[in-house]
Short mmCIF file of N, CA and C in Angstrom, two decimals:
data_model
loop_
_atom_site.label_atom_id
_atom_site.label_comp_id
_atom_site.label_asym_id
_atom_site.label_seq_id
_atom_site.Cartn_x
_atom_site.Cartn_y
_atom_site.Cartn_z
N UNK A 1 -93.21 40.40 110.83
CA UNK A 1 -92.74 40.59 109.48
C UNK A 1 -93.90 41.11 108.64
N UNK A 2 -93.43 42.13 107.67
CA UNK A 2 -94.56 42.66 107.11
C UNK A 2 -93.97 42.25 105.46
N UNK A 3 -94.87 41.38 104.65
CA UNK A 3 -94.69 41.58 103.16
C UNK A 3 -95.57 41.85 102.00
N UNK A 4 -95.28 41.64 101.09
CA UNK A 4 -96.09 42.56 100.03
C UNK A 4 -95.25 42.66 98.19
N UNK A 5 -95.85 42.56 97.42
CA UNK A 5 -95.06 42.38 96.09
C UNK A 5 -94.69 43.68 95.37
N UNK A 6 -93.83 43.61 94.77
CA UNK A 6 -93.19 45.18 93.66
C UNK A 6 -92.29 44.66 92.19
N UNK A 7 -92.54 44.91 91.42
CA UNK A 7 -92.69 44.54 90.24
C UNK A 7 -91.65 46.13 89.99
N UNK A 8 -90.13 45.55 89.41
CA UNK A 8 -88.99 46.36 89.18
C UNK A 8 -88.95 45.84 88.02
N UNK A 9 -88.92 46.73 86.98
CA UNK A 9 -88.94 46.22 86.11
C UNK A 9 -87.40 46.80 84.91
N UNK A 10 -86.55 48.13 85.76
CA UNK A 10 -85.87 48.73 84.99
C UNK A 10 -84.43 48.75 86.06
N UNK A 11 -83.26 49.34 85.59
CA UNK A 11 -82.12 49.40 86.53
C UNK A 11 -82.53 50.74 87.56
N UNK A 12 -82.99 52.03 86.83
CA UNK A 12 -83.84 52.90 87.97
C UNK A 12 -84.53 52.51 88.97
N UNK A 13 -85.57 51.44 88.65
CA UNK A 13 -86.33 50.96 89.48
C UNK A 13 -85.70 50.16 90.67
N UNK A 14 -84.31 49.55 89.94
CA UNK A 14 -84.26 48.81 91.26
C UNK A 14 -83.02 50.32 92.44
N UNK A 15 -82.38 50.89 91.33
CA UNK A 15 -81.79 51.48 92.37
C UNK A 15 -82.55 52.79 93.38
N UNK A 16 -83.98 52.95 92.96
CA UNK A 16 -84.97 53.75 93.92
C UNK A 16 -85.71 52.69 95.21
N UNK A 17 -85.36 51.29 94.34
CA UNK A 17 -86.32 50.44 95.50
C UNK A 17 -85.09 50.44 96.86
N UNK A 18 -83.76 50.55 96.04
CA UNK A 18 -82.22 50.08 96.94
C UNK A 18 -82.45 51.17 98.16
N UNK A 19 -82.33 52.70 97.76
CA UNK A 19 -82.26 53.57 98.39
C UNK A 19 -83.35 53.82 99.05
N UNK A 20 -84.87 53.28 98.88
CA UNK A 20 -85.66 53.32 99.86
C UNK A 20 -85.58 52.52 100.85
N UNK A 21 -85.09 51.33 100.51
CA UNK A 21 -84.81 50.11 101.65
C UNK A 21 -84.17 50.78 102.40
N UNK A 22 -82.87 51.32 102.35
CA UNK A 22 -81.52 51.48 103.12
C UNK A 22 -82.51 52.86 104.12
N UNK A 23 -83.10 53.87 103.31
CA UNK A 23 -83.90 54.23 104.52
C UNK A 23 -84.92 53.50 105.89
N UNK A 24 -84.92 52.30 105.30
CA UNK A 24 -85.86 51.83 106.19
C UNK A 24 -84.76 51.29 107.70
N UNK A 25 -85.28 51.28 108.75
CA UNK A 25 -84.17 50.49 110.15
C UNK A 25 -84.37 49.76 110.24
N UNK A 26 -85.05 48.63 109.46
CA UNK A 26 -85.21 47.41 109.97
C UNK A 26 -84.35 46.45 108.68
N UNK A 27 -84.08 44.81 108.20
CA UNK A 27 -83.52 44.07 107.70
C UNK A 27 -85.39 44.06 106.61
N UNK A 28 -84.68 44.19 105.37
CA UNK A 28 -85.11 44.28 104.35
C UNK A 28 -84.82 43.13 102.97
N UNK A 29 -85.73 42.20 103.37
CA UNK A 29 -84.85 40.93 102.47
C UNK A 29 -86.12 40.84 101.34
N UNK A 30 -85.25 40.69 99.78
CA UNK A 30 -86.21 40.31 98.67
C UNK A 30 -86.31 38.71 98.49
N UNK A 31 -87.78 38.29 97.87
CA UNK A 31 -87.38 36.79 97.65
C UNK A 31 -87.95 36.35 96.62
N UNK A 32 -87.22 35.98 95.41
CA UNK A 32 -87.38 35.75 93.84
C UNK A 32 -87.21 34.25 93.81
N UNK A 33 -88.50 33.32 93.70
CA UNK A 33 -88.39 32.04 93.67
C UNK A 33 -88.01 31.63 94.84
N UNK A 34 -87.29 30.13 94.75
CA UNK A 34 -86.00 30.08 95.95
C UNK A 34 -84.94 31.02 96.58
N UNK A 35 -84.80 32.18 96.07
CA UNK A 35 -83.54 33.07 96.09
C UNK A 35 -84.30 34.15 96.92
N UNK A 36 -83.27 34.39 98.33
CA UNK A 36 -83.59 35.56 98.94
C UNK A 36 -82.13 36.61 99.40
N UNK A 37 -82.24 38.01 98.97
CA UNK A 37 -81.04 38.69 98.91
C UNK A 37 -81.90 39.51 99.67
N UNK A 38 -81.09 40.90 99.76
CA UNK A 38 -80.69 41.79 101.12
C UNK A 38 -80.93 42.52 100.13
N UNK A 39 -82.59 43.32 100.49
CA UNK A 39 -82.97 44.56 99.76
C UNK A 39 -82.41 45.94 99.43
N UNK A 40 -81.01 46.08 100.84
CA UNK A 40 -80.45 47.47 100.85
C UNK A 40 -79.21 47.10 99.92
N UNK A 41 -79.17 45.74 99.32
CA UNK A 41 -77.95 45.62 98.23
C UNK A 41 -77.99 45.41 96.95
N UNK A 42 -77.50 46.67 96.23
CA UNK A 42 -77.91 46.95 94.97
C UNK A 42 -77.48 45.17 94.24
N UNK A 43 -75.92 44.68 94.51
CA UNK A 43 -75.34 43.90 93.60
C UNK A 43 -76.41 42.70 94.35
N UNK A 44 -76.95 41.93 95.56
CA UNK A 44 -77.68 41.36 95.71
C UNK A 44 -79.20 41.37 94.43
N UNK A 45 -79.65 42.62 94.32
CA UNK A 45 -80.59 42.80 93.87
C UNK A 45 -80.74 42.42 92.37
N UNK A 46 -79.32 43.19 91.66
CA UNK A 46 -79.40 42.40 90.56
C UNK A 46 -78.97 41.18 90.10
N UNK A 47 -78.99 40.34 91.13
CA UNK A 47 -78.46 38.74 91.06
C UNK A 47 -79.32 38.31 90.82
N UNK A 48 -80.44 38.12 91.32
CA UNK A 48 -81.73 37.82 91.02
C UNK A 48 -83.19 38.05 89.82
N UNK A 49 -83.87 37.47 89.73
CA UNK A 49 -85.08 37.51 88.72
C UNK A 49 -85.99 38.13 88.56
N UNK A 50 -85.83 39.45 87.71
CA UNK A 50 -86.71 40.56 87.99
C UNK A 50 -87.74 40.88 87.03
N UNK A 51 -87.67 39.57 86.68
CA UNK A 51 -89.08 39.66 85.18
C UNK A 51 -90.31 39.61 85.77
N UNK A 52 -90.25 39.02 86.98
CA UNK A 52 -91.74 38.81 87.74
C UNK A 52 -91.71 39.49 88.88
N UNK A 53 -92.57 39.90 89.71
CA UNK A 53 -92.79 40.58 90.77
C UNK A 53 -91.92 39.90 92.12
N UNK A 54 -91.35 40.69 92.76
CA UNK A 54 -90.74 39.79 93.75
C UNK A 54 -91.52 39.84 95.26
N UNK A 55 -91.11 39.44 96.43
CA UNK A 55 -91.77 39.31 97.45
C UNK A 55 -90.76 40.21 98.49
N UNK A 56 -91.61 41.67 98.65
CA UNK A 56 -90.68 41.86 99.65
C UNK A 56 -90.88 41.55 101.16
N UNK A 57 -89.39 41.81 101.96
CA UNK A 57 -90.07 41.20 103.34
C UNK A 57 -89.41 41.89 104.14
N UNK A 58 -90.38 42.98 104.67
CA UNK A 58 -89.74 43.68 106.08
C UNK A 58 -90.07 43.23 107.21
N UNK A 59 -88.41 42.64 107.89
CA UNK A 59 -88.43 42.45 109.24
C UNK A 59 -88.58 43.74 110.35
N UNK A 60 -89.80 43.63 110.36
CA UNK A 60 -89.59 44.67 111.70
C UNK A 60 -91.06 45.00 112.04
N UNK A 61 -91.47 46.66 112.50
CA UNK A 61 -93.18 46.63 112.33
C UNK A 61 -93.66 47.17 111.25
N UNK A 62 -95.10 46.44 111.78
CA UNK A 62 -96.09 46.97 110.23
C UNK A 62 -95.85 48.39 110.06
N UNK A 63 -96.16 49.03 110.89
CA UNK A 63 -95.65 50.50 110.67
C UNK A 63 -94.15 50.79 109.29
N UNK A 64 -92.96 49.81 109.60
CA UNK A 64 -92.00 49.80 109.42
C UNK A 64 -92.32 49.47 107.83
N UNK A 65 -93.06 48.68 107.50
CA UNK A 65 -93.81 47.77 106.32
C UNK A 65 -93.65 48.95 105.40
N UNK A 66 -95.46 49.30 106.31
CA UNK A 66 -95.84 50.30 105.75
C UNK A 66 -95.39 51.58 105.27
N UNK A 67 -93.91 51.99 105.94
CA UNK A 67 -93.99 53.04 105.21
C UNK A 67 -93.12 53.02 104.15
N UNK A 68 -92.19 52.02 104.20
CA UNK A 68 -91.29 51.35 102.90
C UNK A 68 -92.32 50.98 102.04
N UNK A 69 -93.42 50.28 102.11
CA UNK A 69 -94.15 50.31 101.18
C UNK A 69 -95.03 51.65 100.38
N UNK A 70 -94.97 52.40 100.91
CA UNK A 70 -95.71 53.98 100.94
C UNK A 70 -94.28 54.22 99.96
N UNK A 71 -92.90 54.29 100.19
CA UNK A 71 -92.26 55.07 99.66
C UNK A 71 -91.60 54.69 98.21
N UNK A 72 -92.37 53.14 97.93
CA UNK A 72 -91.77 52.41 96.94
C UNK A 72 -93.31 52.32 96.13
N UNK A 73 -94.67 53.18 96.54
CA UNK A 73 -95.92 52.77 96.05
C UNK A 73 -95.62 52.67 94.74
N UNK A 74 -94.99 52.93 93.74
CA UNK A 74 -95.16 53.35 92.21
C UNK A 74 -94.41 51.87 91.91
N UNK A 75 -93.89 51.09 92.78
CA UNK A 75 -93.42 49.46 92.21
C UNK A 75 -93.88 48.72 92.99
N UNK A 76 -95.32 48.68 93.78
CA UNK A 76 -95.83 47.80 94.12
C UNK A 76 -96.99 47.10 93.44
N UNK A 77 -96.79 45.64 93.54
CA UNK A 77 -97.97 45.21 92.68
C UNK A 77 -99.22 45.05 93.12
N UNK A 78 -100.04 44.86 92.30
CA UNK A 78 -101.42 45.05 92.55
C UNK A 78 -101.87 43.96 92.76
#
C-alpha cells in the first residue's frame, strides 16, 4: 500500500482527484478521520471532511502510488 496526503479544497478539486483515481487499476480508498470512502466515488468523496487534508491510500504498487500521486501533484500536501 502506498499513501500520502492531498488537501481538496474546492468541488473541481475533488472531481479532478475522482477522475484521476478512476485512472488508476488499483482500489483507491480516502481516509478523513475515522471515515474511509472509495476514491473513484465522487458521492463517497463528498460525504466526507474536506477542510483538512485527507489520507490517500493506494492499494496496489508504489509505482501505482506514484503515479496517481504525480497526476494529482497540484493537491498534494506538503
Amino acid at each position: 500500500m502506498y499513501t500520502f496526503e492531498a488537501a481538496l479544497s474546492s468541488i473541481d478539486d475533488v472531481k479532478q482527484f475522482v477522475d484521476a483515481a478512476n485512472r488508476c487499476p488499483c482500489e483507491v480508498d480516502v481516509r478523513a478521520g475515522r471515515y474511509v470512502v472509495n476514491g473513484k466515488s465522487i458521492l463517497g468523496m463528498f460525504s466526507i471532511d474536506l477542510a483538512k487534508p485527507v489520507q490517500v491510500e493506494v492499494h496496489g504498487t508504489q509505482e501505482e502510488g506514484e503515479a496517481l500521486k504525480e497526476l494529482i501533484a497540484r493537491f498534494t500536501a506538503q
